[in-house]
């Protein structure tokens, strides 16, 4: 459904921001280094939470982690370092950043339980359809199949809607957390708007996922490990 739009968007982004990232990053920095940094930053944020540090400090660390999200993918494509292993690592880091932001927003009171449930429901359905799609792919052994089923969406190229959805949820979480930490109620409203946009995009992905599940042959042809990161 979104292949043409995604191809155009990715090429445009890589020709502009991707080239800048490729030039600014030293050659010794691999895309996986950036992904690993994102995971470490989330770990730091969790430690700060457990240590009872101010929400403001935790929020800035998570915002820094979120800002690295698109860099590794563009760098991997610019230097032709994409791989399935890197895609899996990137998917895990994305899940970690978004998941912890959501948990922190909930436990800090920045978001109500109702909003969190609205965010989770379509995501659960997307997760199920991604794993159904992955089950139709061919693998060299049982171990590879189990890993692919566990990673779900990391086995497929992300489309423009899924990218926008992830940007919307990270932006929304960041704004509501920042608003809670600094007592800026207006920012909370803006953050809520981004989260509602994320929910709408998630339901678009639900529909797309259900269509893909109903066409397993077409879906298997679209297997492309996410163009993100590699060893």
mmCIF file of C-alpha atoms in Angstrom:
data_model
loop_
_atom_site.group_PDB
_atom_site.id
_atom_site.type_symbol
_atom_site.label_atom_id
_atom_site.label_comp_id
_atom_site.label_asym_id
_atom_site.label_seq_id
_atom_site.Cartn_x
_atom_site.Cartn_y
_atom_site.Cartn_z
ATOM 1 C CA UNK A 1 0.000 0.000 0.000
ATOM 2 C CA UNK A 2 2.771 2.431 0.896
ATOM 3 C CA UNK A 3 5.718 1.168 -1.197
ATOM 4 C CA UNK A 4 5.925 4.044 -3.695
ATOM 5 C CA UNK A 5 5.532 6.750 -1.070
ATOM 6 C CA UNK A 6 8.114 5.050 1.158
ATOM 7 C CA UNK A 7 10.644 4.725 -1.656
ATOM 8 C CA UNK A 8 10.290 8.396 -2.582
ATOM 9 C CA UNK A 9 10.474 9.554 1.043
ATOM 10 C CA UNK A 10 13.530 7.431 1.831
ATOM 11 C CA UNK A 11 15.447 8.540 -1.267
ATOM 12 C CA UNK A 12 14.662 12.201 -0.585
ATOM 13 C CA UNK A 13 15.743 11.908 3.060
ATOM 14 C CA UNK A 14 18.938 10.056 2.187
ATOM 15 C CA UNK A 15 19.895 12.555 -0.517
ATOM 16 C CA UNK A 16 19.589 15.448 1.923
ATOM 17 C CA UNK A 17 20.050 14.525 5.570
ATOM 18 C CA UNK A 18 21.727 11.200 4.775
ATOM 19 C CA UNK A 19 24.583 12.831 2.928
ATOM 20 C CA UNK A 20 25.133 15.308 5.752
ATOM 21 C CA UNK A 21 25.172 12.522 8.333
ATOM 22 C CA UNK A 22 27.605 10.496 6.200
ATOM 23 C CA UNK A 23 29.979 13.446 5.912
ATOM 24 C CA UNK A 24 29.831 14.512 9.575
ATOM 25 C CA UNK A 25 30.256 11.044 11.098
ATOM 26 C CA UNK A 26 33.868 9.809 11.320
ATOM 27 C CA UNK A 27 34.568 6.656 9.307
ATOM 28 C CA UNK A 28 35.274 4.636 12.442
ATOM 29 C CA UNK A 29 31.729 5.175 13.726
ATOM 30 C CA UNK A 30 29.471 2.342 12.580
ATOM 31 C CA UNK A 31 25.661 2.551 12.595
ATOM 32 C CA UNK A 32 25.551 -0.120 15.312
ATOM 33 C CA UNK A 33 27.579 2.173 17.561
ATOM 34 C CA UNK A 34 24.807 4.759 17.399
ATOM 35 C CA UNK A 35 22.167 2.127 18.096
ATOM 36 C CA UNK A 36 24.171 0.836 21.049
ATOM 37 C CA UNK A 37 24.446 4.403 22.325
ATOM 38 C CA UNK A 38 20.646 4.706 22.186
ATOM 39 C CA UNK A 39 20.263 1.539 24.249
ATOM 40 C CA UNK A 40 22.828 2.792 26.776
ATOM 41 C CA UNK A 41 21.012 6.121 27.117
ATOM 42 C CA UNK A 42 17.774 4.320 27.929
ATOM 43 C CA UNK A 43 19.705 2.295 30.505
ATOM 44 C CA UNK A 44 20.982 5.529 32.032
ATOM 45 C CA UNK A 45 17.419 6.911 32.149
ATOM 46 C CA UNK A 46 16.209 3.773 33.950
ATOM 47 C CA UNK A 47 19.043 4.054 36.481
ATOM 48 C CA UNK A 48 18.167 7.715 37.054
ATOM 49 C CA UNK A 49 14.549 6.710 37.652
ATOM 50 C CA UNK A 50 15.509 4.017 40.154
ATOM 51 C CA UNK A 51 17.838 6.479 41.881
ATOM 52 C CA UNK A 52 15.001 8.974 42.268
ATOM 53 C CA UNK A 53 16.587 11.663 40.117
ATOM 54 C CA UNK A 54 14.479 14.578 38.805
ATOM 55 C CA UNK A 55 12.100 13.827 35.947
ATOM 56 C CA UNK A 56 13.643 16.706 34.003
ATOM 57 C CA UNK A 57 17.023 14.953 33.910
ATOM 58 C CA UNK A 58 15.460 11.648 32.889
ATOM 59 C CA UNK A 59 13.490 13.357 30.132
ATOM 60 C CA UNK A 60 16.543 15.010 28.601
ATOM 61 C CA UNK A 61 18.395 11.694 28.504
ATOM 62 C CA UNK A 62 15.447 10.035 26.757
ATOM 63 C CA UNK A 63 15.108 12.907 24.285
ATOM 64 C CA UNK A 64 18.794 12.486 23.442
ATOM 65 C CA UNK A 65 18.167 8.770 22.865
ATOM 66 C CA UNK A 66 15.170 9.497 20.641
ATOM 67 C CA UNK A 67 17.142 11.971 18.523
ATOM 68 C CA UNK A 68 19.595 9.253 17.499
ATOM 69 C CA UNK A 69 16.832 7.107 16.005
ATOM 70 C CA UNK A 70 17.082 8.144 12.363
ATOM 71 C CA UNK A 71 20.843 8.702 12.282
ATOM 72 C CA UNK A 72 21.871 5.045 12.324
ATOM 73 C CA UNK A 73 19.556 4.101 9.465
ATOM 74 C CA UNK A 74 20.695 6.914 7.185
ATOM 75 C CA UNK A 75 24.341 6.192 8.001
ATOM 76 C CA UNK A 76 23.894 2.483 7.262
ATOM 77 C CA UNK A 77 22.356 3.186 3.866
ATOM 78 C CA UNK A 78 24.917 5.862 3.020
ATOM 79 C CA UNK A 79 27.809 3.475 3.750
ATOM 80 C CA UNK A 80 26.027 0.336 2.531
ATOM 81 C CA UNK A 81 26.243 -1.361 5.926
ATOM 82 C CA UNK A 82 22.669 -2.589 6.257
ATOM 83 C CA UNK A 83 22.057 -6.087 7.620
ATOM 84 C CA UNK A 84 19.345 -8.131 9.287
ATOM 85 C CA UNK A 85 21.345 -8.260 12.530
ATOM 86 C CA UNK A 86 21.511 -4.482 12.537
ATOM 87 C CA UNK A 87 17.790 -4.290 11.802
ATOM 88 C CA UNK A 88 17.035 -6.505 14.788
ATOM 89 C CA UNK A 89 19.232 -4.367 17.039
ATOM 90 C CA UNK A 90 17.574 -1.200 15.773
ATOM 91 C CA UNK A 91 14.109 -2.641 16.341
ATOM 92 C CA UNK A 92 15.017 -3.608 19.895
ATOM 93 C CA UNK A 93 16.386 -0.130 20.628
ATOM 94 C CA UNK A 94 13.246 1.506 19.191
ATOM 95 C CA UNK A 95 11.052 -0.696 21.359
ATOM 96 C CA UNK A 96 13.181 0.134 24.396
ATOM 97 C CA UNK A 97 13.040 3.911 23.899
ATOM 98 C CA UNK A 98 9.315 4.073 23.151
ATOM 99 C CA UNK A 99 8.426 1.535 25.816
ATOM 100 C CA UNK A 100 10.322 3.215 28.621
ATOM 101 C CA UNK A 101 9.051 6.650 27.632
ATOM 102 C CA UNK A 102 5.505 5.335 27.832
ATOM 103 C CA UNK A 103 6.072 3.672 31.202
ATOM 104 C CA UNK A 104 7.694 6.807 32.596
ATOM 105 C CA UNK A 105 4.866 8.997 31.291
ATOM 106 C CA UNK A 106 2.364 6.713 33.010
ATOM 107 C CA UNK A 107 4.082 6.340 36.397
ATOM 108 C CA UNK A 108 4.959 10.040 36.574
ATOM 109 C CA UNK A 109 1.366 11.062 35.922
ATOM 110 C CA UNK A 110 2.214 12.796 32.669
ATOM 111 C CA UNK A 111 -0.322 10.556 30.888
ATOM 112 C CA UNK A 112 -3.511 8.915 32.060
ATOM 113 C CA UNK A 113 -4.172 5.194 31.841
ATOM 114 C CA UNK A 114 -6.866 5.731 29.191
ATOM 115 C CA UNK A 115 -4.451 7.361 26.759
ATOM 116 C CA UNK A 116 -1.876 4.623 27.289
ATOM 117 C CA UNK A 117 -4.513 1.960 26.548
ATOM 118 C CA UNK A 118 -5.507 3.767 23.341
ATOM 119 C CA UNK A 119 -1.851 3.702 22.277
ATOM 120 C CA UNK A 120 -1.293 0.057 23.191
ATOM 121 C CA UNK A 121 -4.374 -1.558 21.590
ATOM 122 C CA UNK A 122 -3.544 -0.909 17.890
ATOM 123 C CA UNK A 123 0.122 -1.605 18.574
ATOM 124 C CA UNK A 124 -0.742 -5.045 19.926
ATOM 125 C CA UNK A 125 -2.720 -5.816 16.764
ATOM 126 C CA UNK A 126 0.149 -4.598 14.566
ATOM 127 C CA UNK A 127 2.555 -6.771 16.549
ATOM 128 C CA UNK A 128 0.359 -9.824 15.956
ATOM 129 C CA UNK A 129 0.007 -9.195 12.212
ATOM 130 C CA UNK A 130 3.762 -8.588 11.873
ATOM 131 C CA UNK A 131 4.467 -11.965 13.412
ATOM 132 C CA UNK A 132 1.904 -13.647 11.193
ATOM 133 C CA UNK A 133 3.584 -12.072 8.174
ATOM 134 C CA UNK A 134 6.994 -13.177 9.418
ATOM 135 C CA UNK A 135 5.734 -16.741 9.745
ATOM 136 C CA UNK A 136 5.223 -16.857 5.952
ATOM 137 C CA UNK A 137 8.875 -16.063 5.239
ATOM 138 C CA UNK A 138 11.432 -18.730 4.384
ATOM 139 C CA UNK A 139 14.354 -19.407 6.741
ATOM 140 C CA UNK A 140 17.428 -21.584 6.596
ATOM 141 C CA UNK A 141 16.828 -23.199 9.983
ATOM 142 C CA UNK A 142 14.487 -23.298 12.985
ATOM 143 C CA UNK A 143 16.640 -20.913 15.013
ATOM 144 C CA UNK A 144 16.387 -18.232 12.334
ATOM 145 C CA UNK A 145 12.615 -18.727 12.138
ATOM 146 C CA UNK A 146 12.159 -18.345 15.908
ATOM 147 C CA UNK A 147 14.291 -15.193 15.946
ATOM 148 C CA UNK A 148 12.376 -13.716 13.027
ATOM 149 C CA UNK A 149 9.039 -14.422 14.679
ATOM 150 C CA UNK A 150 10.269 -12.802 17.893
ATOM 151 C CA UNK A 151 11.469 -9.652 16.091
ATOM 152 C CA UNK A 152 8.362 -9.297 13.905
ATOM 153 C CA UNK A 153 8.501 -5.947 12.070
ATOM 154 C CA UNK A 154 12.316 -5.958 11.969
ATOM 155 C CA UNK A 155 12.035 -8.451 9.094
ATOM 156 C CA UNK A 156 10.402 -5.894 6.799
ATOM 157 C CA UNK A 157 11.305 -2.495 5.438
ATOM 158 C CA UNK A 158 9.536 0.205 7.467
ATOM 159 C CA UNK A 159 7.079 2.266 5.459
ATOM 160 C CA UNK A 160 6.481 5.994 5.667
ATOM 161 C CA UNK A 161 3.409 5.618 7.887
ATOM 162 C CA UNK A 162 5.263 3.468 10.423
ATOM 163 C CA UNK A 163 8.100 6.001 10.498
ATOM 164 C CA UNK A 164 5.677 8.873 11.035
ATOM 165 C CA UNK A 165 3.917 6.869 13.732
ATOM 166 C CA UNK A 166 7.151 6.302 15.626
ATOM 167 C CA UNK A 167 8.161 9.960 15.302
ATOM 168 C CA UNK A 168 4.717 10.996 16.552
ATOM 169 C CA UNK A 169 4.828 8.735 19.607
ATOM 170 C CA UNK A 170 8.367 9.789 20.565
ATOM 171 C CA UNK A 171 7.493 13.462 20.076
ATOM 172 C CA UNK A 172 4.288 13.089 22.062
ATOM 173 C CA UNK A 173 5.955 11.260 24.944
ATOM 174 C CA UNK A 174 8.835 13.756 24.980
ATOM 175 C CA UNK A 175 6.488 16.747 25.140
ATOM 176 C CA UNK A 176 4.236 15.373 27.867
ATOM 177 C CA UNK A 177 7.239 14.338 29.958
ATOM 178 C CA UNK A 178 8.913 17.719 29.458
ATOM 179 C CA UNK A 179 5.638 19.436 30.316
ATOM 180 C CA UNK A 180 5.280 17.406 33.501
ATOM 181 C CA UNK A 181 8.885 18.060 34.523
ATOM 182 C CA UNK A 182 8.707 21.814 33.880
ATOM 183 C CA UNK A 183 5.024 22.506 34.551
ATOM 184 C CA UNK A 184 4.170 23.653 31.017
ATOM 185 C CA UNK A 185 0.494 22.663 30.529
ATOM 186 C CA UNK A 186 0.415 23.992 26.965
ATOM 187 C CA UNK A 187 3.151 21.590 25.922
ATOM 188 C CA UNK A 188 1.139 18.743 27.372
ATOM 189 C CA UNK A 189 -1.743 19.602 25.046
ATOM 190 C CA UNK A 190 0.615 19.678 22.067
ATOM 191 C CA UNK A 191 2.083 16.358 23.146
ATOM 192 C CA UNK A 192 -1.417 14.876 23.426
ATOM 193 C CA UNK A 193 -2.156 15.988 19.856
ATOM 194 C CA UNK A 194 0.929 14.120 18.627
ATOM 195 C CA UNK A 195 -0.176 11.029 20.537
ATOM 196 C CA UNK A 196 -3.647 11.164 18.993
ATOM 197 C CA UNK A 197 -1.994 11.445 15.587
ATOM 198 C CA UNK A 198 0.101 8.401 16.506
ATOM 199 C CA UNK A 199 -3.030 6.455 17.419
ATOM 200 C CA UNK A 200 -4.650 7.285 14.066
ATOM 201 C CA UNK A 201 -1.503 6.241 12.179
ATOM 202 C CA UNK A 202 -1.337 3.034 14.207
ATOM 203 C CA UNK A 203 -4.843 2.105 13.069
ATOM 204 C CA UNK A 204 -3.807 2.757 9.463
ATOM 205 C CA UNK A 205 -0.982 0.276 10.049
ATOM 206 C CA UNK A 206 -3.490 -2.171 11.537
ATOM 207 C CA UNK A 207 -5.552 -2.054 8.338
ATOM 208 C CA UNK A 208 -2.439 -2.383 6.191
ATOM 209 C CA UNK A 209 -1.227 -5.296 8.302
ATOM 210 C CA UNK A 210 -4.547 -7.106 7.994
ATOM 211 C CA UNK A 211 -4.438 -6.639 4.215
ATOM 212 C CA UNK A 212 -0.919 -8.073 4.125
ATOM 213 C CA UNK A 213 -1.931 -11.045 6.246
ATOM 214 C CA UNK A 214 -4.707 -11.767 3.761
ATOM 215 C CA UNK A 215 -2.103 -11.812 0.939
ATOM 216 C CA UNK A 216 0.799 -13.893 2.318
ATOM 217 C CA UNK A 217 2.376 -14.473 -1.109
ATOM 218 C CA UNK A 218 2.568 -10.773 -1.871
ATOM 219 C CA UNK A 219 3.891 -10.151 1.618
ATOM 220 C CA UNK A 220 6.677 -12.720 1.263
ATOM 221 C CA UNK A 221 7.957 -10.864 -1.787
ATOM 222 C CA UNK A 222 8.336 -7.753 0.324
ATOM 223 C CA UNK A 223 10.786 -9.321 2.736
ATOM 224 C CA UNK A 224 13.656 -6.924 3.011
ATOM 225 C CA UNK A 225 15.529 -6.702 6.284
ATOM 226 C CA UNK A 226 15.018 -3.151 7.533
ATOM 227 C CA UNK A 227 17.529 -0.789 5.992
ATOM 228 C CA UNK A 228 19.074 0.262 9.215
ATOM 229 C CA UNK A 229 22.170 -1.098 10.799
ATOM 230 C CA UNK A 230 24.866 -3.681 10.413
ATOM 231 C CA UNK A 231 27.954 -5.086 11.982
#
